[in-house]
């Protein structure tokens, strides 16, 4: 049973376009949600936390729908440097001592 | 910006040998973690550590694995008798107060290759 599911892509998107990724999680008791990005053979880097009311950080907007167990990430005005794998990440129990559950990631390629 | 540091960046070891992977978490963080990522697969949680003891571990973290905080700065992962399937990228992470929604910050990893 997959706990965090993402469309693996790749998404090939022209520079300047808007792109959206979705993610679903299976455990309805999940507490905390994040988007990380991972460049090839590098560490996951926090992109943004996802709050219940939705949140925005510059060109990035994250939404959470607890009823549908669904998280989304929207990237506006995409840049070449946005090319990476985007990881949907859930902290099921929500505590500091709890491990994160990662999706396999969605691969994004921004084309000039 | 403070960061998590890991050494070595690449470790090559013969099957059956012991390896120790080292991490220096962000200095004021209280929670420490190890994850692994087999090539082409997702990042998987191994273990979390708080107040000098293991808080949570996954089914991957069996008796061949152990963690230790030998001093005030280092956090280590030991694999006692390595297997071929232990070949992976190992990431250390740390987080601050441990309150809800606290993100974990990752080091740049140690690539472990078992021959």
Short mmCIF file of C-alpha atoms in Angstrom, two decimals:
data_model
loop_
_atom_site.label_atom_id
_atom_site.label_comp_id
_atom_site.label_asym_id
_atom_site.label_seq_id
_atom_site.Cartn_x
_atom_site.Cartn_y
_atom_site.Cartn_z
CA UNK A 1 0.00 0.00 0.00
CA UNK A 2 1.55 3.26 -1.13
CA UNK A 3 1.40 5.95 1.54
CA UNK A 4 2.26 8.98 -0.58
CA UNK A 5 1.56 8.86 -4.30
CA UNK A 6 2.77 11.24 -6.97
CA UNK A 7 2.71 11.29 -10.75
CA UNK A 8 6.36 10.56 -11.59
CA UNK A 9 6.30 12.62 -14.80
CA UNK A 10 8.44 13.83 -16.39
CA UNK A 11 6.63 17.10 -16.90
CA UNK A 12 8.20 18.97 -19.81
CA UNK A 13 7.21 22.61 -19.52
CA UNK A 14 8.35 25.72 -21.43
CA UNK A 15 10.05 28.46 -19.46
CA UNK A 16 7.55 30.98 -18.13
CA UNK A 17 4.65 28.53 -18.00
CA UNK A 18 2.64 27.55 -14.96
CA UNK A 19 2.81 23.96 -13.78
CA UNK A 20 0.92 22.08 -11.08
CA UNK A 21 1.72 18.86 -9.27
CA UNK A 22 -0.57 16.75 -7.18
CA UNK A 23 0.00 14.28 -4.42
CA UNK A 24 -2.31 12.00 -2.43
CA UNK A 25 -1.65 10.44 0.95
CA UNK A 26 -3.31 7.37 2.39
CA UNK A 27 -3.26 8.01 6.14
CA UNK A 28 -6.11 10.33 7.06
CA UNK A 29 -4.48 11.03 10.45
CA UNK A 30 -1.46 12.66 8.80
CA UNK A 31 -0.49 15.87 10.53
CA UNK A 32 2.19 17.81 8.67
CA UNK A 33 2.90 18.24 5.00
CA UNK A 34 5.84 19.56 3.01
CA UNK A 35 7.18 19.96 -0.47
CA UNK A 36 10.89 19.30 -0.93
CA UNK A 37 12.88 19.53 -4.13
CA UNK A 38 15.70 17.20 -5.03
CA UNK A 39 18.26 17.81 -7.72
CA UNK A 40 19.91 14.83 -9.36
CA UNK A 41 21.94 12.84 -6.78
CA UNK A 42 21.60 15.63 -4.20
CA UNK A 43 19.85 15.91 -0.86
CA UNK A 44 16.17 16.84 -0.48
CA UNK A 45 15.84 20.56 0.18
CA UNK A 46 12.79 22.06 1.85
CA UNK A 47 10.76 24.09 -0.59
CA UNK A 48 7.82 24.90 1.66
CA UNK A 49 5.59 23.62 4.39
CA UNK A 50 1.93 23.16 3.48
CA UNK A 51 -0.67 24.70 5.76
CA UNK A 52 -4.36 23.91 5.97
CA UNK A 53 -5.37 27.31 4.67
CA UNK A 54 -2.96 27.11 1.76
CA UNK A 55 0.17 29.19 1.50
CA UNK A 56 2.27 31.04 -1.00
CA UNK A 57 5.98 31.73 -1.22
CA UNK A 58 6.87 33.87 -4.20
CA UNK A 59 6.07 31.91 -7.35
CA UNK A 60 5.09 28.80 -5.38
CA UNK A 61 1.65 28.05 -3.97
CA UNK A 62 0.77 24.98 -1.92
CA UNK A 63 -2.71 23.74 -1.12
CA UNK A 64 -3.96 21.04 1.24
CA UNK A 65 -7.32 19.31 1.02
CA UNK A 66 -7.67 17.12 4.11
CA UNK A 67 -11.07 15.76 3.10
CA UNK A 68 -9.65 14.40 -0.17
CA UNK A 69 -6.20 13.71 1.31
CA UNK A 70 -4.67 15.70 -1.48
CA UNK A 71 -1.78 18.18 -1.65
CA UNK A 72 -0.87 20.37 -4.57
CA UNK A 73 2.01 22.59 -5.63
CA UNK A 74 1.68 25.33 -8.24
CA UNK A 75 4.72 26.96 -9.80
CA UNK A 76 4.11 30.18 -11.72
CA UNK A 77 6.45 31.79 -14.25
CA UNK A 78 8.69 28.73 -14.24
CA UNK A 79 12.46 29.21 -14.53
CA UNK A 80 15.12 26.91 -15.93
CA UNK A 81 16.41 26.55 -12.37
CA UNK A 82 13.09 25.00 -11.32
CA UNK A 83 14.08 21.80 -13.14
CA UNK A 84 14.27 19.18 -10.40
CA UNK A 85 12.32 16.37 -8.77
CA UNK A 86 9.58 17.61 -6.43
CA UNK A 87 8.94 15.43 -3.41
CA UNK A 88 5.64 15.35 -1.56
CA UNK A 89 6.40 14.61 2.08
CA UNK A 90 4.11 13.77 4.99
CA UNK A 91 4.72 13.55 8.73
CA UNK A 92 2.02 11.08 9.66
CA UNK A 93 2.14 11.44 13.44
CA UNK A 94 3.23 15.07 13.38
CA UNK A 95 5.73 14.86 16.20
CA UNK A 96 9.34 15.94 16.11
CA UNK A 97 10.59 12.40 16.63
CA UNK A 98 8.64 10.97 13.73
CA UNK A 99 10.12 10.03 10.42
CA UNK A 100 8.93 11.64 7.24
CA UNK A 101 7.16 9.62 4.56
CA UNK A 102 8.25 10.57 1.07
CA UNK A 103 6.59 10.16 -2.29
CA UNK A 104 8.73 9.00 -5.18
CA UNK A 105 8.71 12.49 -6.62
CA UNK A 106 7.59 14.26 -9.78
CA UNK A 107 10.31 15.07 -12.26
CA UNK A 108 10.04 18.55 -13.79
CA UNK A 109 12.01 19.69 -16.82
CA UNK A 110 11.80 23.37 -17.78
CA UNK A 111 12.69 23.89 -21.41
CA UNK A 112 14.11 27.15 -22.80
CA UNK B 1 22.83 29.63 6.87
CA UNK B 2 23.55 26.70 9.24
CA UNK B 3 23.63 23.32 7.58
CA UNK B 4 23.89 19.62 8.30
CA UNK B 5 27.26 18.22 7.26
CA UNK B 6 28.05 14.59 6.46
CA UNK B 7 31.30 12.67 5.97
CA UNK B 8 32.52 10.96 3.95
CA UNK B 9 30.80 11.99 0.73
CA UNK B 10 31.48 8.56 -0.76
CA UNK B 11 32.34 5.30 1.01
CA UNK B 12 33.31 2.10 -0.78
CA UNK B 13 33.36 -1.03 1.37
CA UNK B 14 33.62 -4.76 0.92
CA UNK B 15 30.52 -6.81 1.76
CA UNK B 16 30.58 -7.98 5.36
CA UNK B 17 32.66 -5.05 6.60
CA UNK B 18 31.49 -2.47 9.11
CA UNK B 19 30.95 1.15 8.10
CA UNK B 20 30.36 4.28 10.14
CA UNK B 21 28.71 7.26 8.54
CA UNK B 22 29.13 10.59 10.28
CA UNK B 23 26.92 13.63 10.58
CA UNK B 24 27.11 16.98 12.31
CA UNK B 25 23.54 18.26 12.77
CA UNK B 26 22.64 21.94 12.96
CA UNK B 27 23.96 23.09 16.32
CA UNK B 28 20.78 24.08 18.16
CA UNK B 29 18.65 21.25 16.80
CA UNK B 30 17.32 18.57 19.12
CA UNK B 31 16.06 15.84 16.78
CA UNK B 32 18.27 13.81 14.48
CA UNK B 33 17.40 11.36 11.73
CA UNK B 34 18.87 8.97 9.21
CA UNK B 35 17.28 8.22 5.86
CA UNK B 36 18.42 6.22 2.89
CA UNK B 37 17.68 6.42 -0.82
CA UNK B 38 18.45 3.48 -3.07
CA UNK B 39 19.23 4.64 -6.60
CA UNK B 40 16.03 5.40 -8.49
CA UNK B 41 13.81 4.89 -5.45
CA UNK B 42 12.18 7.10 -2.86
CA UNK B 43 13.76 8.43 0.30
CA UNK B 44 13.09 6.03 3.20
CA UNK B 45 13.14 6.75 6.92
CA UNK B 46 15.52 4.67 9.03
CA UNK B 47 15.63 6.10 12.55
CA UNK B 48 15.06 9.16 14.70
CA UNK B 49 17.04 10.13 17.80
CA UNK B 50 16.20 12.49 20.62
CA UNK B 51 17.58 13.05 24.10
CA UNK B 52 20.30 10.48 23.53
CA UNK B 53 18.06 7.61 22.60
CA UNK B 54 16.21 6.20 19.61
CA UNK B 55 12.70 7.63 19.33
CA UNK B 56 11.41 5.76 16.32
CA UNK B 57 12.78 3.27 13.83
CA UNK B 58 11.51 1.70 10.65
CA UNK B 59 11.48 -1.97 9.71
CA UNK B 60 14.61 -1.32 7.64
CA UNK B 61 16.56 -0.43 10.80
CA UNK B 62 17.31 -3.98 11.95
CA UNK B 63 19.99 -5.33 14.28
CA UNK B 64 22.81 -4.59 11.87
CA UNK B 65 22.19 -0.86 12.26
CA UNK B 66 22.97 1.32 15.25
CA UNK B 67 23.16 5.04 15.95
CA UNK B 68 25.14 7.00 18.44
CA UNK B 69 25.81 10.56 19.52
CA UNK B 70 29.33 10.11 20.84
CA UNK B 71 29.84 13.76 21.74
CA UNK B 72 27.97 17.04 21.64
CA UNK B 73 28.20 17.51 17.91
CA UNK B 74 28.46 14.24 15.99
CA UNK B 75 25.69 11.76 15.15
CA UNK B 76 26.74 8.46 13.61
CA UNK B 77 25.13 5.56 11.79
CA UNK B 78 26.92 2.21 12.00
CA UNK B 79 26.19 -0.72 9.73
CA UNK B 80 27.78 -3.78 11.32
CA UNK B 81 28.03 -6.30 8.49
CA UNK B 82 27.24 -4.67 5.20
CA UNK B 83 25.25 -6.38 2.47
CA UNK B 84 25.10 -5.57 -1.23
CA UNK B 85 21.59 -4.21 -0.76
CA UNK B 86 22.90 -1.60 1.71
CA UNK B 87 24.30 0.30 -1.27
CA UNK B 88 22.42 3.60 -1.24
CA UNK B 89 22.66 7.28 -0.49
CA UNK B 90 22.39 7.88 3.26
CA UNK B 91 21.06 11.23 4.42
CA UNK B 92 21.27 12.67 7.89
CA UNK B 93 18.70 15.28 8.92
CA UNK B 94 17.96 17.40 11.94
CA UNK B 95 15.09 19.53 13.17
CA UNK B 96 14.73 22.12 15.89
CA UNK B 97 12.20 22.10 18.64
CA UNK B 98 10.22 19.16 17.39
CA UNK B 99 6.92 20.97 17.44
CA UNK B 100 4.31 20.18 14.86
CA UNK B 101 5.13 21.20 11.31
CA UNK B 102 8.83 21.52 12.03
CA UNK B 103 10.69 20.77 8.79
CA UNK B 104 13.72 18.53 8.73
CA UNK B 105 16.92 19.80 7.15
CA UNK B 106 19.06 17.33 5.25
CA UNK B 107 22.79 16.96 4.81
CA UNK B 108 24.22 16.38 1.36
CA UNK B 109 24.52 12.65 1.97
CA UNK B 110 27.03 9.82 1.94
CA UNK B 111 27.02 7.55 -1.08
CA UNK B 112 27.68 4.02 0.21
CA UNK B 113 28.84 1.44 -2.32
CA UNK B 114 29.12 -2.18 -1.18
CA UNK B 115 31.28 -4.42 -3.36
#
